[in-house]
Coordinates of C-alpha atoms in Angstrom, one line a residue:
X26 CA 69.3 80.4 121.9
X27 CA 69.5 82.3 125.7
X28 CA 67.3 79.3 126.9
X29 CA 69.5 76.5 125.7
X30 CA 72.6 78.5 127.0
X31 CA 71.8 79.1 130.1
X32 CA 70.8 75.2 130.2
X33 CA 74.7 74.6 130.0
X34 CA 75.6 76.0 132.8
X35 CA 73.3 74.7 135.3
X36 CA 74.3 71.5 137.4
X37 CA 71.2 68.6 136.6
X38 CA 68.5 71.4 135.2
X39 CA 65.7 70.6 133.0
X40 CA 65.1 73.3 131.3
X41 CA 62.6 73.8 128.1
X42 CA 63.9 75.2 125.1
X43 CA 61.5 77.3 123.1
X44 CA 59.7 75.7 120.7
X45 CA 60.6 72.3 121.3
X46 CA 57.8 71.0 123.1
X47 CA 56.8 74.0 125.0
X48 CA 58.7 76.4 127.1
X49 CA 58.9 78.0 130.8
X50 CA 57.9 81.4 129.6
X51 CA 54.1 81.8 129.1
X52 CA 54.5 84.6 126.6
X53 CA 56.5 81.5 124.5
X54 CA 53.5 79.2 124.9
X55 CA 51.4 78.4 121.1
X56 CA 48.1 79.6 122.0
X57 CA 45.8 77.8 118.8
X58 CA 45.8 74.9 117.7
X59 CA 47.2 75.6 114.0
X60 CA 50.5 76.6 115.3
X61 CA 50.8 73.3 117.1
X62 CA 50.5 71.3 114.5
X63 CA 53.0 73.7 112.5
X64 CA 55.4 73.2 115.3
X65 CA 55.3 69.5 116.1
X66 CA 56.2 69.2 112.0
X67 CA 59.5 70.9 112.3
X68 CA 60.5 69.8 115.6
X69 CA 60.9 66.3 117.8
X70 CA 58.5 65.2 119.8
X71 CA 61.0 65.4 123.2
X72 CA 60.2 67.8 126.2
X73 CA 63.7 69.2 127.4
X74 CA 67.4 68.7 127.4
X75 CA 68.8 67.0 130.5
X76 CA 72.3 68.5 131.7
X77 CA 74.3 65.8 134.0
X78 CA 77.5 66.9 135.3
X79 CA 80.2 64.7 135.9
X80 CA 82.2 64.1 139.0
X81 CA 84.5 67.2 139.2
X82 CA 81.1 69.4 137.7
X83 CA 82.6 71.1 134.4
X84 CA 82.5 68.0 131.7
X85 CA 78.7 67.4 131.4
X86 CA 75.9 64.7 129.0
X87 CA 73.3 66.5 127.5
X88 CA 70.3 64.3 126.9
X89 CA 66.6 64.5 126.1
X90 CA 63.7 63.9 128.0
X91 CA 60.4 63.2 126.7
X92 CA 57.4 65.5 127.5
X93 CA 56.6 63.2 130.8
X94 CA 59.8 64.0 131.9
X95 CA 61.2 60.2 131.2
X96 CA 64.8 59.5 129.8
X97 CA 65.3 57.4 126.9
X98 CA 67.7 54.5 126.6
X99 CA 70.2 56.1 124.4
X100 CA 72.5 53.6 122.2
X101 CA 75.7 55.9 120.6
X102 CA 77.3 57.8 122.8
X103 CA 79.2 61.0 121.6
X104 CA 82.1 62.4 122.8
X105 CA 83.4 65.9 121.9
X106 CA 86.8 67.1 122.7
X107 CA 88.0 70.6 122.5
X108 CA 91.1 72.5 121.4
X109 CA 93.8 74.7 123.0
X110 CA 92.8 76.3 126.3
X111 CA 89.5 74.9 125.4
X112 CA 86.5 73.7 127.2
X113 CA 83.2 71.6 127.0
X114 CA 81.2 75.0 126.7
X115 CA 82.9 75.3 123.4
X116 CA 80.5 72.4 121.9
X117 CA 77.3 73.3 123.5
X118 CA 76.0 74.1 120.6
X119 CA 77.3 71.5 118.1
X120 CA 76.0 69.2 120.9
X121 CA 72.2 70.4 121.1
X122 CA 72.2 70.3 117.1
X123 CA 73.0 66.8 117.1
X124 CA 70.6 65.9 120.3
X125 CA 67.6 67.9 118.0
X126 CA 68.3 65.5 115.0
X127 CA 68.9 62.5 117.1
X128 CA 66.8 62.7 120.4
X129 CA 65.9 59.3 121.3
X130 CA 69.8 57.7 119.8
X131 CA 72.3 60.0 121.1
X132 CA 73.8 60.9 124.6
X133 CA 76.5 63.4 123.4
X134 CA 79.4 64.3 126.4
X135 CA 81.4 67.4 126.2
X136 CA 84.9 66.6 128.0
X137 CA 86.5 68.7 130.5
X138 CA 89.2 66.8 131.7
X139 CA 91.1 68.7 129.7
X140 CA 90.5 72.4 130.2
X141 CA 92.3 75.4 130.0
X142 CA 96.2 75.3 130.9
X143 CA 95.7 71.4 131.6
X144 CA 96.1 71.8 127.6
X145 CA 99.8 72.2 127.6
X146 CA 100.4 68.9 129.4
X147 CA 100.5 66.8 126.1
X148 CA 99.2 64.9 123.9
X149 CA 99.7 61.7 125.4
X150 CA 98.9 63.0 128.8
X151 CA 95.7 64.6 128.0
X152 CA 94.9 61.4 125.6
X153 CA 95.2 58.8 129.4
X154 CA 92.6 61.8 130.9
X155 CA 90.2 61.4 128.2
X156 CA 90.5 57.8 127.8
X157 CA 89.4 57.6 131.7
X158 CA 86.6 60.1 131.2
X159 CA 85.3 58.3 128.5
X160 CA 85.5 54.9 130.8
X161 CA 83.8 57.0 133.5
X162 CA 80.8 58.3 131.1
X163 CA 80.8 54.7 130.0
X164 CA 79.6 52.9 133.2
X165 CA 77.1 55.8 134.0
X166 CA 75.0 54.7 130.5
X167 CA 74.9 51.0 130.5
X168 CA 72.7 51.5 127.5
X169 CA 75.6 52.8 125.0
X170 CA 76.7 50.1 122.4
X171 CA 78.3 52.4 119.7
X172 CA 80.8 55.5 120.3
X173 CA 81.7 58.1 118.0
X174 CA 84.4 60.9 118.8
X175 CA 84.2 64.5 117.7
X176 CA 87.4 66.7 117.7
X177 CA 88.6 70.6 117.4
X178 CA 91.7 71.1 116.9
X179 CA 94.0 69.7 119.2
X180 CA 91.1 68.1 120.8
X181 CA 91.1 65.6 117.2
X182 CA 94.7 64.6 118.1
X183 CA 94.1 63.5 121.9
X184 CA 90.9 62.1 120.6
X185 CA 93.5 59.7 118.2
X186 CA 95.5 59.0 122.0
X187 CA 92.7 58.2 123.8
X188 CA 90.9 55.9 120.8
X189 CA 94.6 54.0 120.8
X190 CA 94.0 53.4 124.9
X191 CA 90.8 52.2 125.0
X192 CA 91.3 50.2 121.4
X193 CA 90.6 46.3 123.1
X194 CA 90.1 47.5 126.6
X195 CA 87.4 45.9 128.8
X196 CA 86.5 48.2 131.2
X197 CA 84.5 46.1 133.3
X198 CA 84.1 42.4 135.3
X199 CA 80.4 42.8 134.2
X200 CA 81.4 43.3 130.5
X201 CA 83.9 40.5 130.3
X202 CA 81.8 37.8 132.5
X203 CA 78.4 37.3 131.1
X204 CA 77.9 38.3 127.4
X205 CA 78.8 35.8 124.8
X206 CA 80.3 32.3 124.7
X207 CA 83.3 30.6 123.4
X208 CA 84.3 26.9 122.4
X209 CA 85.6 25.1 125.3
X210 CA 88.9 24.1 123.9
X211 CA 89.5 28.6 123.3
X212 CA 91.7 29.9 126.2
X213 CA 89.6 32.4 128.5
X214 CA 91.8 35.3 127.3
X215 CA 91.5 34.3 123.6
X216 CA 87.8 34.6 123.9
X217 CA 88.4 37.9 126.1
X218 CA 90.6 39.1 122.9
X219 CA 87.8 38.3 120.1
X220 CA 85.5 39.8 122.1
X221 CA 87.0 43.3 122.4
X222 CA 88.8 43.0 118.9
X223 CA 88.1 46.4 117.5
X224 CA 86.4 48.1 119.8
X225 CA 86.7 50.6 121.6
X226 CA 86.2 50.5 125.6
X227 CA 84.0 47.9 124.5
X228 CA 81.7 49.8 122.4
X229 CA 81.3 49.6 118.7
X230 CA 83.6 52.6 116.7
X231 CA 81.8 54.5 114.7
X232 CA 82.4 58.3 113.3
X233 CA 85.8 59.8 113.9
X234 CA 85.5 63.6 113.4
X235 CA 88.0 66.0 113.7
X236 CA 87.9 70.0 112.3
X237 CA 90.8 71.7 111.8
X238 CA 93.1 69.8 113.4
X239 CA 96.7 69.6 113.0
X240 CA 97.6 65.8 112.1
X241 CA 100.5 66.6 110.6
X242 CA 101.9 68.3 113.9
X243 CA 102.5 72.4 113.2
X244 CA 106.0 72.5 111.7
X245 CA 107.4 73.3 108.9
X246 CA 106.2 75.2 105.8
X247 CA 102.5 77.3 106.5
X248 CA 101.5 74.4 108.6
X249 CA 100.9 77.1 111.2
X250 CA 99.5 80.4 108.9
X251 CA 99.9 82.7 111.0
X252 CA 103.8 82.4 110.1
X253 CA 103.1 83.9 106.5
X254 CA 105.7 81.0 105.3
X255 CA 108.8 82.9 106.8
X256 CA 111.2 79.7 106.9
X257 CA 113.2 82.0 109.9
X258 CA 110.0 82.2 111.7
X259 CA 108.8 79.0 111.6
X260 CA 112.5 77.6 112.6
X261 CA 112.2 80.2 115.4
X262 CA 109.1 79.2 117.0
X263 CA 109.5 75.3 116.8
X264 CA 113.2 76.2 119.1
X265 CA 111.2 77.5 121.6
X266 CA 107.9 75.4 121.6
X267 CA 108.5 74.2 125.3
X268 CA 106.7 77.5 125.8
X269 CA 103.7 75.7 125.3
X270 CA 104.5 72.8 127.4
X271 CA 104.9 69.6 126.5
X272 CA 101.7 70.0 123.9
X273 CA 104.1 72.8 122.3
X274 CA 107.1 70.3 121.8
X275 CA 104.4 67.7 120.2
X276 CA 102.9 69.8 117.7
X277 CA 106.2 71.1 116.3
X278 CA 107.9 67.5 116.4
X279 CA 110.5 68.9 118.7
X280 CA 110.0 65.8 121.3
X281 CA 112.5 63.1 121.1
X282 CA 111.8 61.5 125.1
X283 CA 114.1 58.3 125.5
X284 CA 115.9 58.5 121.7
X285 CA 112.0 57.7 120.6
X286 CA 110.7 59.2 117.6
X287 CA 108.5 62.5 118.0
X288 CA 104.7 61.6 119.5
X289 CA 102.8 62.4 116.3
X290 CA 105.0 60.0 114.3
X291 CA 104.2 57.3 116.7
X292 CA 100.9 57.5 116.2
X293 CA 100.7 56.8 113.1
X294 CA 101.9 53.1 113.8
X295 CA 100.8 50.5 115.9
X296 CA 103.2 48.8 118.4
X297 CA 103.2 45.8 121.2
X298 CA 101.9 48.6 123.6
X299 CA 99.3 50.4 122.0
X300 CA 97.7 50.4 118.5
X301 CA 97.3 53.6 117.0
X302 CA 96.4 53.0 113.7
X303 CA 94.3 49.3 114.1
X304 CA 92.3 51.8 116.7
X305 CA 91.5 54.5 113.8
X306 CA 91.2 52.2 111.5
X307 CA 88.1 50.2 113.7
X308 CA 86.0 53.5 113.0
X309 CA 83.9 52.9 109.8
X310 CA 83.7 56.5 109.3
X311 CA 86.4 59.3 109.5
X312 CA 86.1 63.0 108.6
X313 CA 88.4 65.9 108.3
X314 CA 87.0 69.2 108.0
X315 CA 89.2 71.7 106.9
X316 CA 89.7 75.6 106.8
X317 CA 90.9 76.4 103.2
X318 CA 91.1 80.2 104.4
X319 CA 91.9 82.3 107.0
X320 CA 92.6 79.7 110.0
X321 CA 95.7 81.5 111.6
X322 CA 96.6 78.1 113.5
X323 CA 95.9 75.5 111.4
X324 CA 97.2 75.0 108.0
X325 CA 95.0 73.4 105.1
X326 CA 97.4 70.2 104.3
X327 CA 98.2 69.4 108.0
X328 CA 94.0 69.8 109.2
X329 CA 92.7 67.4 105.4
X330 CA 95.8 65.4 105.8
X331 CA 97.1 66.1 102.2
X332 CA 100.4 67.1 100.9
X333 CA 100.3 71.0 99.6
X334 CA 100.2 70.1 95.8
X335 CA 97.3 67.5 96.5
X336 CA 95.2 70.3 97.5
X337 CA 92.7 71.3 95.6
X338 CA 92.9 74.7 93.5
X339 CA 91.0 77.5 94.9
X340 CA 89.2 78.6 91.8
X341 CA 87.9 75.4 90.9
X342 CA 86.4 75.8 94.6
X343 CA 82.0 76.3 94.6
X344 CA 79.7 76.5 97.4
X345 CA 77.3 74.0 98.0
X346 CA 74.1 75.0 97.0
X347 CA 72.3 73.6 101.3
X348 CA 75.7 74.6 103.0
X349 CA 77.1 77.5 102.1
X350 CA 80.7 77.4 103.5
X351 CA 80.8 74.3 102.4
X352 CA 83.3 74.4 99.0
X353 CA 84.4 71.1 98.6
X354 CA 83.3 67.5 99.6
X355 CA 86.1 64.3 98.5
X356 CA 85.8 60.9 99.5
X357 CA 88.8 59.1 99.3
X358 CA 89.5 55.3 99.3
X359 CA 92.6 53.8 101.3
X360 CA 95.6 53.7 99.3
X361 CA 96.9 50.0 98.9
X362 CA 99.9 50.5 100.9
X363 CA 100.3 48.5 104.3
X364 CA 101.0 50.4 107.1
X365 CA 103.9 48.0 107.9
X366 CA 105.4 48.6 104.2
X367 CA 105.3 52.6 104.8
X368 CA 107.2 52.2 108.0
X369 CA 109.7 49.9 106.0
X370 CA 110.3 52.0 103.2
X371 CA 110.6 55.4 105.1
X372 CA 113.0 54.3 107.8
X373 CA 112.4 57.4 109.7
X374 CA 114.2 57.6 112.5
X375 CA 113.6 60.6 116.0
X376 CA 116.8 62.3 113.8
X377 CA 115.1 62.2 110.3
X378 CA 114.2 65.5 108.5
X379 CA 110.7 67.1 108.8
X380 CA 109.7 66.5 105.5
X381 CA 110.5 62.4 106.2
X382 CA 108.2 62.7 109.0
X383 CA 105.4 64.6 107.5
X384 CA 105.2 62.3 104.8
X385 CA 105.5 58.9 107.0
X386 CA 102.0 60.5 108.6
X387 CA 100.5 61.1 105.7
X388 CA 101.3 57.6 103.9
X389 CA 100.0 55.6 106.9
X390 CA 97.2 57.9 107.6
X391 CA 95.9 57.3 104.2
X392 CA 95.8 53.7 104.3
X393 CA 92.5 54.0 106.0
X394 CA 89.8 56.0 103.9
X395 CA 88.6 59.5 104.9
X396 CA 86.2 62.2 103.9
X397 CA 87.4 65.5 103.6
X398 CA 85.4 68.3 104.1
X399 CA 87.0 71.6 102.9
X400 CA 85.5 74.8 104.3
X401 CA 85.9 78.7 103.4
X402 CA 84.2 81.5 105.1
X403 CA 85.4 84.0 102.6
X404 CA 83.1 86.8 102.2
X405 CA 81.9 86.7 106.4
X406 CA 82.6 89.1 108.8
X407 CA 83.8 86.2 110.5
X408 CA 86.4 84.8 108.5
X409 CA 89.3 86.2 110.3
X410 CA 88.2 83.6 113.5
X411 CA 87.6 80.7 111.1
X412 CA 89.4 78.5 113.3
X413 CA 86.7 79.1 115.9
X414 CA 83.7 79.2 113.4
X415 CA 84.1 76.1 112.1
X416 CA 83.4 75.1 115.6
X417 CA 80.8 77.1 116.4
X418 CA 82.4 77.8 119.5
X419 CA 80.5 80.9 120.7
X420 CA 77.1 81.0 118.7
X421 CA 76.8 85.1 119.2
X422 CA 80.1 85.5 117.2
X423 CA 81.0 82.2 115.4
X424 CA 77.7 81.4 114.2
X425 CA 78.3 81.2 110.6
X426 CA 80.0 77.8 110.9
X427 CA 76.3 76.3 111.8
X428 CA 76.0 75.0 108.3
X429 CA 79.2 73.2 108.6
X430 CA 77.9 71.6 111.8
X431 CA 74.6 70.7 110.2
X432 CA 76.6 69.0 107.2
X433 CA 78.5 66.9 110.1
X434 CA 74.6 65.8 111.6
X435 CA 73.2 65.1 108.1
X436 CA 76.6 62.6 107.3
X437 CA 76.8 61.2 111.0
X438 CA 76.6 57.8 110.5
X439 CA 73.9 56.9 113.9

């Protein structure tokens, strides 16, 4: 794991990892014959990662090379987006994991655009940076066809922002003049239009992942645990969200720019301007994984979009038998309400109660399908930084959330 680390954090290195196809370290090299063949069964036939930084050298690809040091053509690119005061280094290893199952298919990029205190600029402001990194990682692999979008935390809600920019968006002259053909009598921007219907940037929408991120925003009752439920507390801290920036105001539903409705609600809809909800809907896979325990920041209902008494009951809670903190796997259809009809019906307006808006978000979030993935790391030593763990975000002290990135591999749709 020290190899594949320090790979991370070099600019354009090639460095072998141990055991996959051989090593820098001669003391690491299989010296018979019988161990080679044990090895090559358990591991891919690919040489070494490939780290490529991008322009302002913190966001990075990882890649693989094969043993003669040649890159494949990858097809699905992978974009992971971190949390609060995050950084790409938080999925370097969720990213490897994914580039050992799926060497030759995947180019996964950790974003960096927004890093650090960049993270209290907003949802919508840190959803135009991603959607122009993404664009940017784009036209350096001419190979992608299929994108897929991985999220922690807040990083799942500016994930939803950027998906709703690039939803339609050709992000070339080379893209929109010579593939595919329409009837003469079609307008040149109808056949523009049918070509980029439900895509995104282009690119065929595949998984949406997000783990314990806060859909519902962070108000209101245990949404954020760390409250212990204290009504007088949670009242408190959404009058002073600005504290957090703008990204403060959004996440407590305090933001109300122009007479609009709060940023969370209105991206639950779509509008003339941008299509929130066609763009998440365009995914053919979407995933919530949940902490049922112990996540100080994130609440249960607002990170598996439920409402609190559709939660499941903690005792009828087992452990799968491959993935340990793994308790509870549901696979939900799409409720047979229209989007349009939940708007109707709710009338929620920027001066509506919590409660109306919490339950607006849920209704239209629902009438797409997800997969909800509830996780507990009751009985670790690392429960108490589950919010982190179920990340993976350092290995050396989160590393009991691995199985709950392995179950996110083995159900990535490729």
């Amino acid at each position: 794991m020290m190899d594949s680390e320090r790979a991370l954090t070099q600019v354009q290195e090639i460095e072998q990892e141990g055991g996959v196809g051989g090593g820098t370290n001669k003391k690491m090299e299989v010296k018979n014959e019988t161990n080679k063949k044990k090895r090559s069964s358990y591991f891919p036939k690919f040489g070494c990662f490939r780290i490529e930084h991008d322009a302002s050298g913190r966001g990075f690809d990882i890649e693989v090379a094969d043993e003669s040091g040649q890159r494949p053509t990858p097809t699905h690119l992978i974009i992971m987006v971190n949390g609060l005061v995050g950084s790409a280094q938080n999925w370097k290893f969720a990213a490897k994991q994914f580039l050992k199952r799926y060497p030759k298919d995947t180019i996964v990029h950790c974003s960096e655009r927004n890093s650090s205190m960049l993270t209290f600029d907003g949802v919508d402001v840190m959803g135009d940076r991603l959607a122009e990194e993404v664009i940017s990682v784009i036209k350096r692999h001419p190979s992608v066809q299929k994108i897929s979008f991985v999220g922690h935390s807040l990083g799942g809600l500016v994930a939803r922002y950027a998906i709703a920019k690039l939803y339609g968006r050709d992000i070339s002259m080379e893209l929109s003049q010579g593939n595919g053909h329409c009837e003469s009598q079609v307008s040149d921007q109808e056949c523009h239009d049918r070509k980029y219907e439900g895509k995104i940037a282009g690119l065929e929408p595949i998984n949406f992942i997000t783990s314990a991120t806060p859909h519902l925003g962070s108000r209101g009752h245990k949404q954020v645990p760390m409250f212990c439920g204290f009504y007088s507390l949670e009242k408190a801290v959404s009058r002073v969200a600005g504290v957090f920036g703008k990204t403060g105001k959004h996440l407590f539903l305090t933001d109300s720019d122009n007479g609009k409705p709060p940023l969370l609600l209105q991206m639950v809809r779509d509008s003339e301007d941008i299509k929130f909800l066609s763009a998440l809907r365009s995914f053919k896979h979407r995933v919530a994984y949940a902490n049922v325990r112990y996540d100080q920041l994130v609440g249960w209902s607002t990170s598996s979009i439920r409402r609190r008494k559709e939660l499941p009951k903690r005792r009828h809670l087992s452990r799968h038998e491959k993935y340990p903190h793994i308790v509870n796997v549901e696979t939900e259809k799409s409720t047979s309400v229209v989007a349009d009809e939940v708007h109707d019906e709710s009338r929620v307006s920027s001066g509506s109660s919590k409660l109306d808006f919490e339950e607006e978000m849920i209704r239209s979030l629902t009438t797409m399908s997800w997969d909800r993935i509830d996780v507990s790391f009751s009985g670790s030593m690392q429960k108490i930084l589950a919010h982190s763990t179920i990340q993976v975000k350092t290995y050396r002290i989160n590393s009991d959330g691995a199985d709950v990135i392995q179950h996110m591999i083995d159900n990535f749709q490729i």
